[in-house]
PDB file of N, CA and C in Angstrom:
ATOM      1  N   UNK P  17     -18.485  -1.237  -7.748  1.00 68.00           N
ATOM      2  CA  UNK P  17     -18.296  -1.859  -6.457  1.00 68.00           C
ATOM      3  C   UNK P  17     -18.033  -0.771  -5.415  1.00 68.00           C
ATOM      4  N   UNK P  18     -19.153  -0.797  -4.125  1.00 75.00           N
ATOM      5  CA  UNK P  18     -18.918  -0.018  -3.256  1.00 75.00           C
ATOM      6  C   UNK P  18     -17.517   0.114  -2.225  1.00 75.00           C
ATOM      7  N   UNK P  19     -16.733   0.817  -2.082  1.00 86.00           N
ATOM      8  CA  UNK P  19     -15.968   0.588  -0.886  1.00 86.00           C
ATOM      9  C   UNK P  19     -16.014   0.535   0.123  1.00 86.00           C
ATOM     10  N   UNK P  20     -14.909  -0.220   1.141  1.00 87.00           N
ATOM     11  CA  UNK P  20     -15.453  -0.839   1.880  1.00 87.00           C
ATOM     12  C   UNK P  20     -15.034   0.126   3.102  1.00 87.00           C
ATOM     13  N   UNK P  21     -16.097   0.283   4.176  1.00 86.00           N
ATOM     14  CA  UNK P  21     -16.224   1.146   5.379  1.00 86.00           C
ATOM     15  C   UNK P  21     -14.746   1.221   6.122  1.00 86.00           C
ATOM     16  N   UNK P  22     -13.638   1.484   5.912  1.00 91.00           N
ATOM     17  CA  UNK P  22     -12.664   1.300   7.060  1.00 91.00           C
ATOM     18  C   UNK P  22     -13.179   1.239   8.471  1.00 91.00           C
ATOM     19  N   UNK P  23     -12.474  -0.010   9.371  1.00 89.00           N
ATOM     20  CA  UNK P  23     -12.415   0.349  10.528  1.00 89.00           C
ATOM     21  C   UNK P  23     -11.697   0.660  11.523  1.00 89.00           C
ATOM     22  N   UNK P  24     -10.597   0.827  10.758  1.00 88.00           N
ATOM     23  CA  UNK P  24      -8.831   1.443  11.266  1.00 88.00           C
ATOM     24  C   UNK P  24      -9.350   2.747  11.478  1.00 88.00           C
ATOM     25  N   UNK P  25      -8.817   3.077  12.828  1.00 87.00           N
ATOM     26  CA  UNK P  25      -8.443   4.460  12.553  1.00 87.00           C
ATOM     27  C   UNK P  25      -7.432   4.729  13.576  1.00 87.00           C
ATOM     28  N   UNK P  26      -6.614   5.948  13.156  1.00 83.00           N
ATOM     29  CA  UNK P  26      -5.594   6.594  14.332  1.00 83.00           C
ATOM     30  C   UNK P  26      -5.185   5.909  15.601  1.00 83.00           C
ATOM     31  N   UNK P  27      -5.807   6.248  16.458  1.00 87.00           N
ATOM     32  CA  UNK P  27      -5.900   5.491  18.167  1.00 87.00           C
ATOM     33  C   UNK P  27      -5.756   4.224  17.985  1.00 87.00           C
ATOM     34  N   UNK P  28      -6.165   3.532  17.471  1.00 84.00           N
ATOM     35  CA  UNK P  28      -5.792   1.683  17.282  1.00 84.00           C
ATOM     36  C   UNK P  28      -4.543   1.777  16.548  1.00 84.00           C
ATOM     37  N   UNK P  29      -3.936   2.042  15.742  1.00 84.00           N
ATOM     38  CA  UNK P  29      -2.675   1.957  15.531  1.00 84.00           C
ATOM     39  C   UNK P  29      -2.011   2.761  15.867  1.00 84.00           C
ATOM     40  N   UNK P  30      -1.847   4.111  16.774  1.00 87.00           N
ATOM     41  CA  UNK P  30      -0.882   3.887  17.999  1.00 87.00           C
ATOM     42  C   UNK P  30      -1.407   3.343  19.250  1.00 87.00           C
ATOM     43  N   UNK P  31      -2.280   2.306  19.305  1.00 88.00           N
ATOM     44  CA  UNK P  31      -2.319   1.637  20.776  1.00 88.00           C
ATOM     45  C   UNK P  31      -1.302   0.707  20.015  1.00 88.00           C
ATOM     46  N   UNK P  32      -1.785   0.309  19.094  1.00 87.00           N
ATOM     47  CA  UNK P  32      -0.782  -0.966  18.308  1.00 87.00           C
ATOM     48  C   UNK P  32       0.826  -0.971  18.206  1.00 87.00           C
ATOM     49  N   UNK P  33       1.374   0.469  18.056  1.00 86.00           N
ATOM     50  CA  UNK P  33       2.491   0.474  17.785  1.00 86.00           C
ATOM     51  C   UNK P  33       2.915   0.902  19.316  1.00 86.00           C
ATOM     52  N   UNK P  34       2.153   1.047  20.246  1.00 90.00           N
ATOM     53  CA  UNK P  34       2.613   1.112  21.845  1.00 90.00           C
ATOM     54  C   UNK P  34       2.984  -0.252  22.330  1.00 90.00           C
ATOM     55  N   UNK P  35       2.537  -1.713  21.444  1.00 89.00           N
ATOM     56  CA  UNK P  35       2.636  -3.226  21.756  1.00 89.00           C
ATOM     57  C   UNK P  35       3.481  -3.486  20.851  1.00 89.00           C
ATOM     58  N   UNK P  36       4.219  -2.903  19.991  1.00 90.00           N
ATOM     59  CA  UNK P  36       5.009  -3.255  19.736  1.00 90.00           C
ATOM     60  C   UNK P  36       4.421  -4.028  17.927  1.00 90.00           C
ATOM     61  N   UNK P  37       3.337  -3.524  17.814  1.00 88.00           N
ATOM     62  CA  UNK P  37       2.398  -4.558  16.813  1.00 88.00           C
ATOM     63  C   UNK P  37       2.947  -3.749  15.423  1.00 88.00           C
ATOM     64  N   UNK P  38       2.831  -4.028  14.369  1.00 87.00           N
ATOM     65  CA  UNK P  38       2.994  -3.623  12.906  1.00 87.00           C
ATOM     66  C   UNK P  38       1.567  -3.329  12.217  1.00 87.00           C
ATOM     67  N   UNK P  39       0.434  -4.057  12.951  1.00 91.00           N
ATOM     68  CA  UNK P  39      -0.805  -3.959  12.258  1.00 91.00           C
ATOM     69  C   UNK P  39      -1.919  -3.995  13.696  1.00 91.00           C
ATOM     70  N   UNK P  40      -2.796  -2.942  13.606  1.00 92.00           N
ATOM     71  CA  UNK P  40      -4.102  -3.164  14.295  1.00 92.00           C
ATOM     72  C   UNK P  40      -5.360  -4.559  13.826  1.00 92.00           C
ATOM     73  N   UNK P  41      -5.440  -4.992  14.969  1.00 93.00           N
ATOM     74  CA  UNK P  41      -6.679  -6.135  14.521  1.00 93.00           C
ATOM     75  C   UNK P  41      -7.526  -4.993  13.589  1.00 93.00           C
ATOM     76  N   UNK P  42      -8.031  -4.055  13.245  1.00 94.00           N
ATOM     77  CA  UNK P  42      -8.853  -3.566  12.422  1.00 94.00           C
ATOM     78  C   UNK P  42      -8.620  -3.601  11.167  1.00 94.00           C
ATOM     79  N   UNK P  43      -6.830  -2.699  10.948  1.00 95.00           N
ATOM     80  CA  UNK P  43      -6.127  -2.706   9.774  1.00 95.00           C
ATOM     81  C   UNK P  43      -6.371  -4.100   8.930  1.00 95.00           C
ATOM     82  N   UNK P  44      -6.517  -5.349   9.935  1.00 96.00           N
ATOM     83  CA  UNK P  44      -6.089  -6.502   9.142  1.00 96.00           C
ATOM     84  C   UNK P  44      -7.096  -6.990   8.700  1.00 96.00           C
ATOM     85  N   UNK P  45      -8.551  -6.529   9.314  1.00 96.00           N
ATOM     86  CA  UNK P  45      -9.799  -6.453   9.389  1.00 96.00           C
ATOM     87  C   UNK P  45     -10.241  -5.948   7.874  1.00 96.00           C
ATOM     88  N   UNK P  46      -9.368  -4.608   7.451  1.00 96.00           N
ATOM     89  CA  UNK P  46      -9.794  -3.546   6.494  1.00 96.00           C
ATOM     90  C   UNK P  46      -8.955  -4.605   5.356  1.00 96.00           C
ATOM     91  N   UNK P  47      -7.798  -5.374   5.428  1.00 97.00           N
ATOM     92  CA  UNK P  47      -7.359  -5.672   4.511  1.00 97.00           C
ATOM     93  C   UNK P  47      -7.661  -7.324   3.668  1.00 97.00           C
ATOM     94  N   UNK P  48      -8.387  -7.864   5.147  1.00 97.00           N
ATOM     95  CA  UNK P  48      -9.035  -9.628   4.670  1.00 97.00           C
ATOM     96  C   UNK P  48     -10.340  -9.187   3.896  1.00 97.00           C
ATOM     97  N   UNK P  49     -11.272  -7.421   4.414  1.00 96.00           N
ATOM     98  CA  UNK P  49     -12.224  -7.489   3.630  1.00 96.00           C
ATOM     99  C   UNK P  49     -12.381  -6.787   1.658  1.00 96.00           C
ATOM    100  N   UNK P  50     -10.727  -6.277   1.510  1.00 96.00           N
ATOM    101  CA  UNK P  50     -10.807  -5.557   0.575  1.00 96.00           C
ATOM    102  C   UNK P  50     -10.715  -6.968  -0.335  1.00 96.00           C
ATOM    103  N   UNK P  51      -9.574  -8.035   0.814  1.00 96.00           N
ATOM    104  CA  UNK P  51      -9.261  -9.321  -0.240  1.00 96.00           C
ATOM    105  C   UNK P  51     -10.869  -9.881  -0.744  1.00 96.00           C
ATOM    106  N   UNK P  52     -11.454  -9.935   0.158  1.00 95.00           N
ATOM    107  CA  UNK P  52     -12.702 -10.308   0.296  1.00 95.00           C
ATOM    108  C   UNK P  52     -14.340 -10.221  -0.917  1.00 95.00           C
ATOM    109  N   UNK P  53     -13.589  -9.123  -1.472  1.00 94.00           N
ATOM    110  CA  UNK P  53     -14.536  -8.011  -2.023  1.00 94.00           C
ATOM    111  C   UNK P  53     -13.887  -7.906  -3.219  1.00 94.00           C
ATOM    112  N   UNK P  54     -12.599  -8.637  -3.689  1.00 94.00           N
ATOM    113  CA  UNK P  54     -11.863  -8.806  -4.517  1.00 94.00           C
ATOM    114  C   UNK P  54     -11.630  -6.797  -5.137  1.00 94.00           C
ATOM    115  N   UNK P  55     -11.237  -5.975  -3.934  1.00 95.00           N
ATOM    116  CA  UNK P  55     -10.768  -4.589  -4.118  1.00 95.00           C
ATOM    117  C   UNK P  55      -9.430  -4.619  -4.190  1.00 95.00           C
ATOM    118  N   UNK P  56      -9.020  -3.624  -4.790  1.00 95.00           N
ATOM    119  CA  UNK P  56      -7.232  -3.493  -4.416  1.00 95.00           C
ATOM    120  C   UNK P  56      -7.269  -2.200  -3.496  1.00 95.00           C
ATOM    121  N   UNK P  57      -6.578  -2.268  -2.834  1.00 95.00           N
ATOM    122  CA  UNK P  57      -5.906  -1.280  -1.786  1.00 95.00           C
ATOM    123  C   UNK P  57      -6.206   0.206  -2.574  1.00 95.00           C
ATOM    124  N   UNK P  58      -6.331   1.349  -2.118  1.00 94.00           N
ATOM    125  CA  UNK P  58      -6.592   2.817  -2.313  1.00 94.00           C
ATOM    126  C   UNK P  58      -5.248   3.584  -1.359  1.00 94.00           C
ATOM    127  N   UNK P  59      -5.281   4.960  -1.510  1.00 93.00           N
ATOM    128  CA  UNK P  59      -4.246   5.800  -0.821  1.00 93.00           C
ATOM    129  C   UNK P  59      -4.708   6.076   0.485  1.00 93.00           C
ATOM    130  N   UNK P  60      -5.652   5.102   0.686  1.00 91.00           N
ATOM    131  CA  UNK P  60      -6.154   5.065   2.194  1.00 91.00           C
ATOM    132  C   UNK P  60      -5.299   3.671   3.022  1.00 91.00           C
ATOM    133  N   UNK P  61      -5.030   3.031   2.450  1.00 95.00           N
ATOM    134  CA  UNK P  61      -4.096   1.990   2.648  1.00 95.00           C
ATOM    135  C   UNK P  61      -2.540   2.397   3.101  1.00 95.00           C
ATOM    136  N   UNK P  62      -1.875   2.409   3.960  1.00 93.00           N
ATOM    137  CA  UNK P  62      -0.033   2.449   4.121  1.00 93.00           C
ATOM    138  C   UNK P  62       0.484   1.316   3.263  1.00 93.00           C
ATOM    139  N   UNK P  63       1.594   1.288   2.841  1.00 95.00           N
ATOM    140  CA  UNK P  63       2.233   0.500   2.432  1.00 95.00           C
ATOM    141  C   UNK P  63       2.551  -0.664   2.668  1.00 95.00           C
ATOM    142  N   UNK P  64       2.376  -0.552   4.411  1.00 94.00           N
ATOM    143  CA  UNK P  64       2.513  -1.708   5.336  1.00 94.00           C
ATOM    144  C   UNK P  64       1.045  -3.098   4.793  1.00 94.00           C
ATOM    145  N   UNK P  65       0.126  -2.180   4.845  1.00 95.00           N
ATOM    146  CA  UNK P  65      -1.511  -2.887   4.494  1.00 95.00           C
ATOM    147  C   UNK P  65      -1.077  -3.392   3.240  1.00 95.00           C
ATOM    148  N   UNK P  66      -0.767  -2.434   2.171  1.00 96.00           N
ATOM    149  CA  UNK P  66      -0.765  -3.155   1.116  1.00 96.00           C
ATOM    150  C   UNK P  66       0.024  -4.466   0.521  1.00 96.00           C
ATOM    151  N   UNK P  67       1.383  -4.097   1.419  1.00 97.00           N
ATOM    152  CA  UNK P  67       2.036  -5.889   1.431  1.00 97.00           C
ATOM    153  C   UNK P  67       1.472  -7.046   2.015  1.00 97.00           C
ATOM    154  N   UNK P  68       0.932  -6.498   3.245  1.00 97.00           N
ATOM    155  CA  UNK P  68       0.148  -7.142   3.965  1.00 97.00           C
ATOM    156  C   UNK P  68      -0.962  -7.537   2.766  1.00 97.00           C
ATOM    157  N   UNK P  69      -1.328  -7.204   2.091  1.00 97.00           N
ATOM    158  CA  UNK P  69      -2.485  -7.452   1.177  1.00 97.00           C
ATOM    159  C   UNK P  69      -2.249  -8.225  -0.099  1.00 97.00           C
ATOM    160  N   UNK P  70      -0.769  -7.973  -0.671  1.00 97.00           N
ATOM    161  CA  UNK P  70      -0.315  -9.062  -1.390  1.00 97.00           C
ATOM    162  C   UNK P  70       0.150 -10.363  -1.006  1.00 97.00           C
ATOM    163  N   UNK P  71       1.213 -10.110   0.465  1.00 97.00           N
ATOM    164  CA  UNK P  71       1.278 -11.471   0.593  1.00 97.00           C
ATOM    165  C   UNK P  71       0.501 -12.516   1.157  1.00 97.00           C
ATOM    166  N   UNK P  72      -1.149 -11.987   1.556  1.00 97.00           N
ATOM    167  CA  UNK P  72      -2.296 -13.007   1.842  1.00 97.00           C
ATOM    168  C   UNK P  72      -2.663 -13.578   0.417  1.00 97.00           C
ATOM    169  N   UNK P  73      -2.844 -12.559  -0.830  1.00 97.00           N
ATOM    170  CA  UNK P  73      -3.217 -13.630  -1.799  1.00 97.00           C
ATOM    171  C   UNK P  73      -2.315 -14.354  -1.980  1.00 97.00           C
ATOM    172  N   UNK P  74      -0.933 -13.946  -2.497  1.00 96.00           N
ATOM    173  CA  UNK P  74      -0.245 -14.594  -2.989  1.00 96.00           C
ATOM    174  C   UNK P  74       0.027 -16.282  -2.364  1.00 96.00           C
ATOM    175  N   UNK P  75      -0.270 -16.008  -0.835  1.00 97.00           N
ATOM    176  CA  UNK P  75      -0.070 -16.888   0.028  1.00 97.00           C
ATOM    177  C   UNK P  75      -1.001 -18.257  -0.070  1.00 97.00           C
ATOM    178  N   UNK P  76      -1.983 -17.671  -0.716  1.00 96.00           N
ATOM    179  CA  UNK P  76      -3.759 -17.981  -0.460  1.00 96.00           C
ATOM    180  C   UNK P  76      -3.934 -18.698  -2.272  1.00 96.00           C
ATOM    181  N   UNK P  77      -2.992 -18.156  -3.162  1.00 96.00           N
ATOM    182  CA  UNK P  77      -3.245 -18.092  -4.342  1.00 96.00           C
ATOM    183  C   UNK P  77      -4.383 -17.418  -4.434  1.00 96.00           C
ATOM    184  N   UNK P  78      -5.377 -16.425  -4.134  1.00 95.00           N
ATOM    185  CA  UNK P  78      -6.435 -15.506  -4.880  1.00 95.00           C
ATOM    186  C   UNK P  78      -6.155 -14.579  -5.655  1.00 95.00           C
ATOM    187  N   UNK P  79      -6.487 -14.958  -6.913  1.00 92.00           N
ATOM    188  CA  UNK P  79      -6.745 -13.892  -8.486  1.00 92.00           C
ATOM    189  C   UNK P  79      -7.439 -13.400  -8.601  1.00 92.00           C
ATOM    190  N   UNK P  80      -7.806 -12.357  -9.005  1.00 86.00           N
ATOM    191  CA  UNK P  80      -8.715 -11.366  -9.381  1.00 86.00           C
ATOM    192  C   UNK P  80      -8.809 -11.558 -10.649  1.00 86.00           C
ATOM    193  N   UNK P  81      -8.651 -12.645 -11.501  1.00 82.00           N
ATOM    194  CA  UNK P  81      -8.697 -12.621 -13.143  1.00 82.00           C
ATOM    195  C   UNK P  81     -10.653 -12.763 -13.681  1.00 82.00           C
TER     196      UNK P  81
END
């Protein structure tokens, strides 16, 4: 399975953290498509993404079984 193109980068999350935001519309972008693609998060991911990434399945119930 190919990975998937990030479209986060730098400048969007500090425009983001200039609003006061925790996540760039992209970040969340990079993390509905990894759910998407049934990927797990890489060391390209913050920690922030990756909770962000458990608590949509968990939320969602989606398994990867």
């Amino acid at each position: 399975m190919a990975k998937i193109n990030r479209k986060a980068n730098y400048e969007e999350k500090e425009e983001a953290l200039k609003h006061d935001a925790t996540f760039s519309m992209a970040e969340i972008e990079d993390v509905l498509e990894l759910i998407a693609t049934h990927q797990w998060p890489d060391v390209h991911f913050s920690d922030n993404e990756c909770d962000l990434w458990s608590l949509i399945r968990r939320k969602l119930g989606i398994d990867y079984r």
